[in-house]
Amino acid sequence: MVVGLAKYQNQQEAFPLDKKTLQNVALRSFLSGISFNSESSDSIGWLWAIQPALRKIHSDEEDCKLAMGHNLEHCSASSPLAPLAMGVVLSLEQQKCDLETIRSTRSIATYTCDAIGKMLVYYLFIPLLALSIIESARNGSIMAVAIYCVVLFLLQVILRFVSIQYGYKHGMRAIEKLQKNAGTLKKSMMIAGSFMLGAILVALGSGYAMQIAMSQDNSSIPTIAKLLPGVLTVVMGLLLHYLLVKKNFSMGKCVIVVVLVSFIIALVQNII
Amino acid sequence: MNIIIFFIAFVLAIDEFALTQTLHRPLIASTIVGALFGDVQTGLLIGAYLELASLSFEETFFLNFRKSLVLASVLCTALSATKTLSSEETMALAVSIIIVGTALSHIIDFVVTLLLPLSRNQAEKGKSVFVYQLIALLIRGVAFGVCASYLFSKGTEIPALLSSITTTNGWIFNAFAIIGVLLPSLGIAVLMRNLSVKDNYGIFFAGVSVAMLAYYVSKNFYVTILLVALLAIGLGYYDFNRAEKETVKTTNKGGGEKWW
């Protein structure tokens, strides 16, 4: 199994990545959201985007496989600011940090960038831009729509190409200072990562109430989902963790458990 | 006509997650469909309606969790532009089509999950996962293309068809939506195992409680995530500094400091 608790064999710091490789990663990030899946979110796209950089960083074949394996774990990479997280993670990979440090940083960085990127684009720029051109569009102005399209696309391009350079540069600077106490850093990042994982479970579960509301009948939302959003995903996360660690369940078996539970919940809701 | 619908839905469904991530916006998508069917004005009108509606959906219809407006943009504009249904009728159908489009998106998300074991095998061998990116892209594009052209071919029967789909098969859509919400728990459970969360259960549950509180107050996924991420960074920073200070103290006691 590639993913796990192994360490990089070659602990020596790699050569810094050149601008061209980082731009290649930023370009690939445009396609990182296409393989979105329910289990690991954008992990396939994330790995595909940073693959050229990982190959440059890890000259050791086994280390490269290990890096590719752990970068297939759950992460979110569909926002226009995802390259910022990619830059930070690549700076950690370049410094050959512990896998636990990289995992925790990736979980925090990807979700933070996702939240900031989407709030910036979808809650700020799009409403502002849409409201300012919508009247012209109603009056039949194609030019207004073209401007809307070009501005949104340019915004994405700028955010992606600038943020990867920024993330990598500042990630390198920070990690060079912090890496002196690698053991302490690993412990602190594991604490931050554990905190974040609990929170992500709740936040993802909060979508449960929203999904049920898709039936356009808000009264059908169970009270427990209203009071404790995400309680179901937390319970499910702990159950799956138990099955993986204690019962040595395979991923396939875990997927079957989730599918069965989901269909049972949907059926019960349908009957009620 | 059906081929045009298939092609445009194929491209826009992919654009929703990749490429420009701009063309799928209702205003742009509807204008393109309107232009293809020779009625830009209708495209602009329906696009403006859906764009405004999508902004208000964020708060009112609770559809902001991975909602997909591609199917609605393509079908509403095509049906109006070809005079199959009036603009008012298509706009009334918009929410039902968004529900079907979102459900389809959830089904695709689940199907793409099945590519993960194959991607893991590729990663173990150190090979590129590009093939699976391509397969995922084709699955998404073809599924939306087929669904859009099928619904479009039904013409005036669409309202009845949508109604029967959402009422009789609603529970199946709901099941896939719940899978879409519960399956990420598996991804997180794997991370929990690999990060040895069992040694930090206290911190894990602190994260759970803070996120519940933040979500209860903000009612927004992104605000919750942002608040909690900042807290997590702060927590890590505090622990790192505290541990460093303790190390310095210990070193000084046993080292050069003259305690006498």
Coordinates of C-alpha atoms in Angstrom, one line a residue:
Chain A
M1 CA 0.0 0.0 0.0
V2 CA 1.5 3.3 -1.0
V3 CA -0.5 5.5 1.4
G4 CA 0.3 5.0 5.0
L5 CA 2.8 6.1 7.6
A6 CA 6.1 5.5 5.6
K7 CA 8.8 8.1 5.3
Y8 CA 10.7 9.4 2.3
Q9 CA 13.9 7.4 1.8
N10 CA 15.8 10.4 0.4
Q11 CA 15.5 13.1 3.2
Q12 CA 17.8 15.5 1.4
E13 CA 16.1 18.8 0.3
A14 CA 15.4 18.9 -3.4
F15 CA 16.4 21.7 -5.8
P16 CA 13.8 24.5 -5.8
L17 CA 11.2 24.2 -8.5
D18 CA 11.6 26.5 -11.5
K19 CA 9.0 29.0 -12.7
K20 CA 8.1 26.9 -15.7
T21 CA 7.2 23.9 -13.7
L22 CA 5.0 26.0 -11.4
Q23 CA 3.3 27.5 -14.4
N24 CA 2.7 24.0 -15.8
V25 CA 1.0 23.1 -12.4
A26 CA -1.1 26.2 -12.5
L27 CA -2.2 25.4 -16.1
R28 CA -3.1 21.9 -15.2
S29 CA -5.1 23.1 -12.2
F30 CA -7.7 24.3 -14.7
L31 CA -8.6 20.6 -15.1
S32 CA -8.2 19.6 -11.5
G33 CA -11.9 19.7 -10.7
I34 CA -13.1 17.4 -13.6
S35 CA -12.5 14.2 -11.7
F36 CA -14.5 15.3 -8.6
N37 CA -15.8 12.3 -6.8
S38 CA -17.8 11.7 -3.7
E39 CA -15.1 9.9 -1.7
S40 CA -11.9 11.9 -2.1
S41 CA -13.3 15.1 -3.7
D42 CA -10.7 16.5 -6.3
S43 CA -7.8 14.2 -5.3
I44 CA -7.3 12.7 -8.8
G45 CA -7.2 16.1 -10.4
W46 CA -5.0 17.4 -7.6
L47 CA -2.5 14.7 -8.2
W48 CA -2.6 15.1 -11.9
A49 CA -1.9 18.8 -11.6
I50 CA 1.1 18.6 -9.3
Q51 CA 2.6 15.4 -10.9
P52 CA 5.2 17.2 -13.0
A53 CA 6.5 19.0 -9.9
L54 CA 6.5 15.8 -7.8
R55 CA 8.6 14.0 -10.5
K56 CA 11.1 16.9 -10.3
I57 CA 11.2 16.9 -6.5
H58 CA 11.5 13.1 -5.9
S59 CA 14.4 11.7 -7.9
D60 CA 14.0 8.5 -6.0
E61 CA 11.4 6.3 -7.7
E62 CA 9.9 4.8 -4.5
D63 CA 9.6 8.3 -2.9
C64 CA 7.8 9.6 -6.0
K65 CA 5.3 6.7 -5.8
L66 CA 4.8 7.4 -2.1
A67 CA 4.2 11.1 -2.8
M68 CA 1.8 10.3 -5.6
G69 CA 0.0 7.8 -3.3
H70 CA -0.5 10.2 -0.4
N71 CA -1.5 13.0 -2.7
L72 CA -4.5 10.9 -3.7
E73 CA -6.1 11.4 -0.3
H74 CA -9.1 13.5 0.2
C75 CA -8.6 17.2 -0.7
S76 CA -10.5 20.0 -2.4
A77 CA -8.9 21.6 -5.4
S78 CA -11.6 23.1 -7.6
S79 CA -11.5 26.7 -6.5
P80 CA -9.5 29.3 -8.4
L81 CA -7.2 29.6 -5.4
A82 CA -6.3 25.9 -5.4
P83 CA -2.8 26.6 -6.9
L84 CA -2.0 28.6 -3.7
A85 CA -2.5 25.3 -1.7
M86 CA -0.6 23.4 -4.4
G87 CA 2.4 25.9 -4.0
V88 CA 2.4 25.4 -0.2
V89 CA 2.2 21.6 -0.4
L90 CA 5.0 21.5 -3.1
S91 CA 7.2 23.6 -0.8
L92 CA 6.7 21.0 1.9
E93 CA 7.4 18.2 -0.5
Q94 CA 10.6 20.0 -1.7
Q95 CA 11.8 20.2 1.9
K96 CA 11.0 16.5 2.4
C97 CA 8.8 17.2 5.4
D98 CA 7.1 14.4 7.4
L99 CA 4.1 12.9 5.6
E100 CA 1.9 13.8 8.6
T101 CA 3.0 17.5 8.3
I102 CA 2.2 17.5 4.6
R103 CA -1.2 15.7 5.1
S104 CA -2.3 18.2 7.8
T105 CA -1.1 21.2 5.9
R106 CA -2.8 19.9 2.7
S107 CA -6.1 19.4 4.6
I108 CA -6.0 22.9 6.1
A109 CA -4.6 24.7 3.0
T110 CA -6.9 23.2 0.4
Y111 CA -10.1 23.8 2.4
T112 CA -9.0 27.3 3.3
C113 CA -8.1 28.2 -0.3
D114 CA -11.4 26.6 -1.4
A115 CA -13.4 28.7 1.1
I116 CA -11.5 32.0 0.3
G117 CA -11.5 31.4 -3.5
K118 CA -15.2 30.5 -3.7
M119 CA -16.3 33.3 -1.4
L120 CA -14.2 35.8 -3.4
V121 CA -15.4 34.6 -6.8
Y122 CA -18.9 33.3 -6.2
Y123 CA -20.1 35.6 -3.3
L124 CA -18.3 38.8 -4.3
F125 CA -17.1 39.1 -7.9
I126 CA -19.9 37.2 -9.7
P127 CA -22.8 38.9 -7.9
L128 CA -21.2 42.3 -8.3
L129 CA -20.4 41.7 -12.0
A130 CA -23.7 40.0 -12.7
L131 CA -25.8 42.7 -11.1
S132 CA -24.0 45.4 -12.9
I133 CA -24.4 43.9 -16.4
I134 CA -27.8 42.1 -16.0
E135 CA -29.8 45.1 -17.1
S136 CA -27.8 45.5 -20.3
A137 CA -28.2 41.8 -21.0
R138 CA -31.9 42.1 -20.6
N139 CA -31.9 44.9 -23.1
G140 CA -30.2 42.6 -25.6
S141 CA -26.5 43.6 -25.2
I142 CA -24.3 40.7 -26.2
M143 CA -21.3 42.8 -25.5
A144 CA -22.2 42.9 -21.7
V145 CA -22.3 39.1 -21.7
A146 CA -18.9 38.9 -23.5
I147 CA -17.4 41.3 -21.0
Y148 CA -18.8 39.2 -18.1
C149 CA -17.3 36.1 -19.7
V150 CA -13.9 37.6 -20.3
V151 CA -13.6 39.3 -16.9
L152 CA -14.5 36.1 -15.1
F153 CA -12.0 34.1 -17.1
L154 CA -9.2 36.6 -16.7
L155 CA -9.8 36.7 -13.0
Q156 CA -9.4 32.9 -12.8
V157 CA -6.2 33.0 -14.9
I158 CA -4.7 35.8 -12.7
L159 CA -5.6 34.1 -9.5
R160 CA -4.2 30.7 -10.5
F161 CA -0.9 31.9 -12.0
V162 CA -0.2 34.4 -9.3
S163 CA -1.3 32.3 -6.3
I164 CA 1.0 29.3 -7.1
Q165 CA 4.1 31.5 -7.2
Y166 CA 3.0 33.2 -4.0
G167 CA 2.1 30.0 -2.2
Y168 CA 5.4 28.3 -3.2
K169 CA 7.6 31.2 -2.3
H170 CA 6.1 31.9 1.0
G171 CA 5.7 28.2 1.8
M172 CA 9.4 27.8 1.3
R173 CA 10.3 30.8 3.5
A174 CA 8.1 29.6 6.3
I175 CA 9.1 26.0 6.2
E176 CA 12.8 26.8 6.1
K177 CA 12.4 28.4 9.5
L178 CA 10.0 25.9 11.0
Q179 CA 11.8 22.8 9.7
K180 CA 14.6 23.3 12.2
N181 CA 12.2 21.8 14.8
A182 CA 10.7 19.2 12.5
G183 CA 9.5 17.0 15.4
T184 CA 7.6 19.8 17.1
L185 CA 6.2 21.0 13.8
K186 CA 4.9 17.5 13.0
K187 CA 3.2 17.3 16.4
S188 CA 1.7 20.8 16.1
M189 CA 0.5 20.2 12.5
M190 CA -1.1 16.9 13.6
I191 CA -3.0 18.7 16.3
A192 CA -4.2 21.4 13.7
G193 CA -5.0 18.6 11.2
S194 CA -7.1 16.6 13.7
F195 CA -9.0 19.8 14.6
M196 CA -9.6 20.5 10.9
L197 CA -10.7 17.0 10.0
G198 CA -13.4 17.1 12.7
A199 CA -14.6 20.4 11.3
I200 CA -14.6 19.3 7.7
L201 CA -16.8 16.3 8.6
V202 CA -19.3 18.7 10.2
A203 CA -19.2 21.2 7.3
L204 CA -19.6 18.5 4.7
G205 CA -22.5 17.0 6.7
S206 CA -24.2 20.4 6.8
G207 CA -24.9 19.7 3.2
Y208 CA -27.2 16.9 4.3
A209 CA -29.9 19.4 5.4
M210 CA -29.5 21.2 2.2
Q211 CA -29.8 18.1 0.1
I212 CA -33.1 17.1 1.7
A213 CA -34.4 20.6 1.1
M214 CA -34.0 19.8 -2.6
S215 CA -37.3 18.1 -2.3
Q216 CA -38.6 21.7 -1.9
D217 CA -40.3 20.8 1.4
N218 CA -38.3 22.3 4.2
S219 CA -40.5 20.7 6.8
S220 CA -39.0 17.3 5.8
I221 CA -35.6 18.2 7.3
P222 CA -35.2 16.2 10.5
T223 CA -34.9 18.3 13.6
I224 CA -31.6 16.6 14.5
A225 CA -30.2 17.8 11.1
K226 CA -31.3 21.3 11.9
L227 CA -29.9 21.3 15.5
L228 CA -26.8 19.4 14.9
P229 CA -25.8 19.8 11.3
G230 CA -23.2 17.3 10.3
V231 CA -23.9 14.9 13.2
L232 CA -24.5 12.1 10.7
T233 CA -21.2 12.5 8.8
V234 CA -19.3 12.7 12.1
V235 CA -20.8 9.4 13.2
M236 CA -20.2 7.9 9.8
G237 CA -16.6 9.1 9.8
L238 CA -16.0 7.6 13.2
L239 CA -17.6 4.3 12.2
L240 CA -15.6 4.1 9.0
H241 CA -12.4 4.9 10.9
Y242 CA -13.2 2.1 13.3
L243 CA -13.9 -0.3 10.5
L244 CA -10.7 0.7 8.7
V245 CA -8.4 0.6 11.8
K246 CA -9.9 -2.1 14.0
K247 CA -11.7 -4.4 11.5
N248 CA -9.3 -3.9 8.7
F249 CA -12.1 -3.3 6.2
S250 CA -11.1 -2.6 2.6
M251 CA -12.1 0.6 0.9
G252 CA -14.6 -1.3 -1.3
K253 CA -16.3 -2.7 1.7
C254 CA -16.5 0.7 3.3
V255 CA -18.1 2.2 0.1
I256 CA -20.7 -0.6 0.2
V257 CA -21.5 0.3 3.8
V258 CA -22.0 3.9 2.9
V259 CA -24.2 3.1 -0.1
L260 CA -26.4 0.8 2.0
V261 CA -26.8 3.3 4.8
S262 CA -27.6 6.1 2.3
F263 CA -30.3 4.0 0.5
I264 CA -31.8 2.9 3.9
I265 CA -32.0 6.6 5.0
A266 CA -33.5 7.6 1.6
L267 CA -36.1 4.8 1.8
V268 CA -37.0 5.6 5.4
Q269 CA -37.5 9.3 4.5
N270 CA -39.6 8.2 1.5
I271 CA -41.9 6.0 3.7
I272 CA -42.2 8.7 6.4
Chain B
M1 CA -31.2 19.8 -33.2
N2 CA -30.6 17.0 -30.7
I3 CA -26.9 16.8 -31.7
I4 CA -26.5 20.5 -31.0
I5 CA -28.1 20.1 -27.6
F6 CA -25.9 17.1 -26.9
F7 CA -22.7 18.9 -27.9
I8 CA -23.5 22.1 -26.0
A9 CA -24.5 20.2 -22.8
F10 CA -21.3 18.1 -23.2
V11 CA -19.1 21.1 -23.3
L12 CA -20.8 23.1 -20.6
A13 CA -21.0 20.2 -18.2
I14 CA -17.2 19.8 -18.5
D15 CA -16.7 23.6 -18.2
E16 CA -18.6 23.6 -14.9
F17 CA -15.6 21.7 -13.3
A18 CA -12.7 22.4 -15.7
L19 CA -11.4 24.5 -18.6
T20 CA -12.6 28.1 -18.4
Q21 CA -15.1 27.5 -15.6
T22 CA -16.9 30.5 -16.9
L23 CA -19.0 29.4 -19.9
H24 CA -21.3 27.4 -17.7
R25 CA -22.6 30.5 -15.9
P26 CA -26.3 30.7 -16.8
L27 CA -26.1 34.1 -18.4
I28 CA -23.2 33.0 -20.8
A29 CA -24.5 29.5 -21.4
S30 CA -28.0 30.6 -22.3
T31 CA -26.7 33.3 -24.6
I32 CA -24.6 30.7 -26.4
V33 CA -27.6 28.3 -26.7
G34 CA -29.8 31.2 -27.8
A35 CA -27.3 32.2 -30.5
L36 CA -27.0 28.6 -31.7
F37 CA -30.8 28.4 -32.1
G38 CA -31.0 31.8 -33.8
D39 CA -32.7 33.6 -30.9
V40 CA -30.2 35.5 -28.9
Q41 CA -32.8 37.7 -27.2
T42 CA -34.5 34.8 -25.6
G43 CA -31.1 33.4 -24.5
L44 CA -30.3 36.7 -22.9
L45 CA -33.6 36.9 -21.1
I46 CA -33.6 33.4 -19.7
G47 CA -29.9 33.7 -18.9
A48 CA -30.5 36.8 -16.9
Y49 CA -33.4 35.2 -15.1
L50 CA -31.4 32.1 -14.2
E51 CA -28.3 34.1 -13.3
L52 CA -30.3 36.2 -10.8
A53 CA -32.2 33.1 -9.6
S54 CA -28.9 31.3 -9.0
L55 CA -27.7 34.2 -6.9
S56 CA -30.9 34.1 -4.8
F57 CA -30.8 30.3 -4.7
E58 CA -27.7 30.5 -2.6
E59 CA -29.8 31.6 0.3
T60 CA -33.4 30.6 -0.3
F61 CA -33.6 27.2 -1.9
F62 CA -30.6 25.7 -0.1
L63 CA -29.4 24.4 -3.5
N64 CA -25.9 25.9 -3.1
F65 CA -24.4 22.5 -2.2
R66 CA -23.0 21.5 -5.6
K67 CA -26.1 22.6 -7.5
S68 CA -25.8 22.3 -11.3
L69 CA -27.5 24.9 -13.5
V70 CA -26.1 23.6 -16.8
L71 CA -29.1 21.4 -17.7
A72 CA -31.5 24.2 -16.8
S73 CA -29.6 26.8 -18.8
V74 CA -29.4 24.6 -21.9
L75 CA -32.9 23.2 -21.8
C76 CA -34.8 26.3 -20.8
T77 CA -33.2 28.3 -23.5
A78 CA -33.5 25.6 -26.2
L79 CA -37.2 25.0 -25.4
S80 CA -38.0 28.7 -25.5
A81 CA -35.9 29.5 -28.6
T82 CA -37.6 26.6 -30.6
K83 CA -41.0 27.8 -29.3
T84 CA -41.7 24.3 -27.9
L85 CA -42.7 26.0 -24.6
S86 CA -43.3 29.7 -23.8
S87 CA -40.7 31.6 -21.8
E88 CA -43.0 31.7 -18.8
E89 CA -43.5 27.9 -18.9
T90 CA -39.8 27.2 -19.2
M91 CA -38.9 29.6 -16.3
A92 CA -41.5 27.8 -14.2
L93 CA -39.8 24.5 -15.0
A94 CA -36.3 25.9 -14.1
V95 CA -36.3 24.7 -10.5
S96 CA -37.3 21.1 -11.4
I97 CA -34.6 21.0 -14.1
I98 CA -32.0 22.3 -11.6
I99 CA -33.0 19.5 -9.2
V100 CA -32.7 16.8 -12.0
G101 CA -29.3 18.4 -13.0
T102 CA -28.0 18.4 -9.5
A103 CA -29.1 14.8 -8.9
L104 CA -27.4 13.8 -12.1
S105 CA -24.3 15.5 -11.0
H106 CA -24.4 13.5 -7.7
I107 CA -24.8 10.2 -9.6
I108 CA -21.8 11.1 -11.7
D109 CA -19.8 12.0 -8.6
F110 CA -20.5 8.5 -7.3
V111 CA -19.6 6.8 -10.6
V112 CA -16.3 8.7 -10.8
T113 CA -15.6 7.4 -7.2
L114 CA -15.2 4.0 -8.9
L115 CA -12.2 5.3 -10.7
L116 CA -10.3 5.9 -7.4
P117 CA -9.0 2.3 -6.9
L118 CA -7.7 2.3 -10.5
S119 CA -6.0 5.7 -9.9
R120 CA -4.4 4.4 -6.7
N121 CA -3.0 1.4 -8.7
Q122 CA -1.5 3.8 -11.2
A123 CA 0.0 5.9 -8.4
E124 CA 1.5 2.8 -6.8
K125 CA 3.2 2.1 -10.1
G126 CA 4.3 5.8 -10.4
K127 CA 2.3 6.2 -13.6
S128 CA 0.2 9.2 -14.7
V129 CA -3.5 9.4 -13.8
F130 CA -4.3 11.4 -16.9
V131 CA -6.4 8.5 -18.3
Y132 CA -8.8 8.7 -15.4
Q133 CA -9.0 12.4 -15.7
L134 CA -10.0 11.9 -19.3
I135 CA -12.5 9.1 -18.4
A136 CA -14.1 11.3 -15.7
L137 CA -14.4 14.2 -18.2
L138 CA -16.1 11.9 -20.8
I139 CA -18.5 10.4 -18.2
R140 CA -19.6 13.9 -17.1
G141 CA -19.9 15.3 -20.6
V142 CA -21.7 12.3 -22.1
A143 CA -24.1 11.9 -19.2
F144 CA -25.2 15.6 -19.3
G145 CA -25.3 15.5 -23.2
V146 CA -27.5 12.4 -23.3
C147 CA -29.8 13.7 -20.5
A148 CA -30.2 17.1 -22.1
S149 CA -31.0 15.7 -25.6
Y150 CA -33.4 13.1 -24.2
L151 CA -35.4 15.6 -22.3
F152 CA -35.3 18.0 -25.2
S153 CA -36.7 15.3 -27.5
K154 CA -39.7 14.9 -25.3
G155 CA -40.8 18.5 -26.3
T156 CA -44.1 19.5 -24.7
E157 CA -44.2 16.4 -22.5
I158 CA -41.3 17.7 -20.4
P159 CA -43.3 19.2 -17.6
A160 CA -45.2 15.9 -17.0
L161 CA -42.0 13.9 -17.4
L162 CA -40.1 16.0 -14.9
S163 CA -42.9 15.8 -12.5
S164 CA -43.0 12.0 -12.7
I165 CA -39.2 11.8 -12.4
T166 CA -39.0 14.0 -9.3
T167 CA -42.0 12.4 -7.6
T168 CA -41.7 8.7 -8.4
N169 CA -37.9 8.5 -8.5
G170 CA -37.3 11.3 -6.0
W171 CA -36.1 8.8 -3.3
I172 CA -33.4 7.4 -5.6
F173 CA -32.1 11.0 -6.3
N174 CA -32.2 11.6 -2.6
A175 CA -30.2 8.4 -2.0
F176 CA -27.5 9.5 -4.3
A177 CA -27.5 13.0 -2.8
I178 CA -27.0 11.3 0.7
I179 CA -24.2 9.2 -0.8
G180 CA -22.7 12.4 -2.0
V181 CA -22.8 13.8 1.6
L182 CA -21.7 10.6 3.4
L183 CA -19.0 9.2 1.1
P184 CA -16.6 12.0 1.8
S185 CA -16.6 10.6 5.4
L186 CA -14.6 7.7 4.0
G187 CA -12.0 10.0 2.5
I188 CA -11.8 11.8 5.9
A189 CA -11.7 8.5 7.8
V190 CA -8.6 7.5 5.7
L191 CA -7.0 10.8 6.6
M192 CA -7.9 10.2 10.2
R193 CA -6.2 6.8 10.1
N194 CA -3.1 8.2 8.4
L195 CA -2.9 11.2 10.8
S196 CA -3.3 9.0 13.9
V197 CA -6.3 11.0 15.0
K198 CA -6.9 8.5 17.8
D199 CA -4.1 10.1 19.7
N200 CA -5.8 13.5 19.4
Y201 CA -9.5 12.6 19.8
G202 CA -9.9 15.6 22.2
I203 CA -8.8 18.0 19.5
F204 CA -10.8 16.2 16.9
F205 CA -14.0 16.7 18.9
A206 CA -13.1 20.3 19.6
G207 CA -13.0 20.8 15.9
V208 CA -16.4 19.1 15.6
S209 CA -18.0 21.3 18.2
V210 CA -16.5 24.5 16.9
A211 CA -17.7 23.7 13.4
M212 CA -21.2 22.8 14.6
L213 CA -21.4 26.1 16.4
A214 CA -19.9 28.1 13.4
Y215 CA -22.3 26.4 11.0
Y216 CA -25.3 27.0 13.3
V217 CA -24.5 30.7 13.4
S218 CA -23.4 31.3 9.8
K219 CA -25.5 28.7 8.0
N220 CA -22.8 28.8 5.3
F221 CA -20.3 26.0 4.3
Y222 CA -17.5 28.3 3.3
V223 CA -17.8 30.7 6.2
T224 CA -17.7 27.7 8.6
I225 CA -14.6 26.2 6.8
L226 CA -12.8 29.5 6.8
L227 CA -13.4 30.2 10.5
V228 CA -12.4 26.7 11.5
A229 CA -9.3 26.8 9.3
L230 CA -8.1 30.0 10.9
L231 CA -8.6 28.5 14.3
A232 CA -6.7 25.3 13.3
I233 CA -3.8 27.4 12.0
G234 CA -3.9 29.4 15.3
L235 CA -4.0 26.2 17.3
G236 CA -1.0 24.7 15.5
Y237 CA 0.9 28.0 15.8
Y238 CA 0.2 28.2 19.5
D239 CA 1.2 24.6 20.1
F240 CA 4.4 25.0 18.1
N241 CA 5.5 28.2 20.0
R242 CA 4.6 26.6 23.4
A243 CA 6.6 23.5 22.6
E244 CA 9.6 25.6 21.4
K245 CA 9.6 27.7 24.6
E246 CA 9.5 24.5 26.7
T247 CA 12.4 23.1 24.8
V248 CA 14.4 26.3 25.4
K249 CA 13.6 26.2 29.1
T250 CA 14.6 22.6 29.5
T251 CA 17.8 23.2 27.6
N252 CA 18.7 26.2 29.8
K253 CA 18.1 24.3 33.1
G254 CA 20.4 21.5 32.3
G255 CA 22.8 23.7 30.3
G256 CA 24.7 26.9 30.8
E257 CA 22.3 28.8 33.1
K258 CA 23.8 29.4 36.6
W259 CA 20.8 28.3 38.7
W260 CA 22.7 29.0 41.9

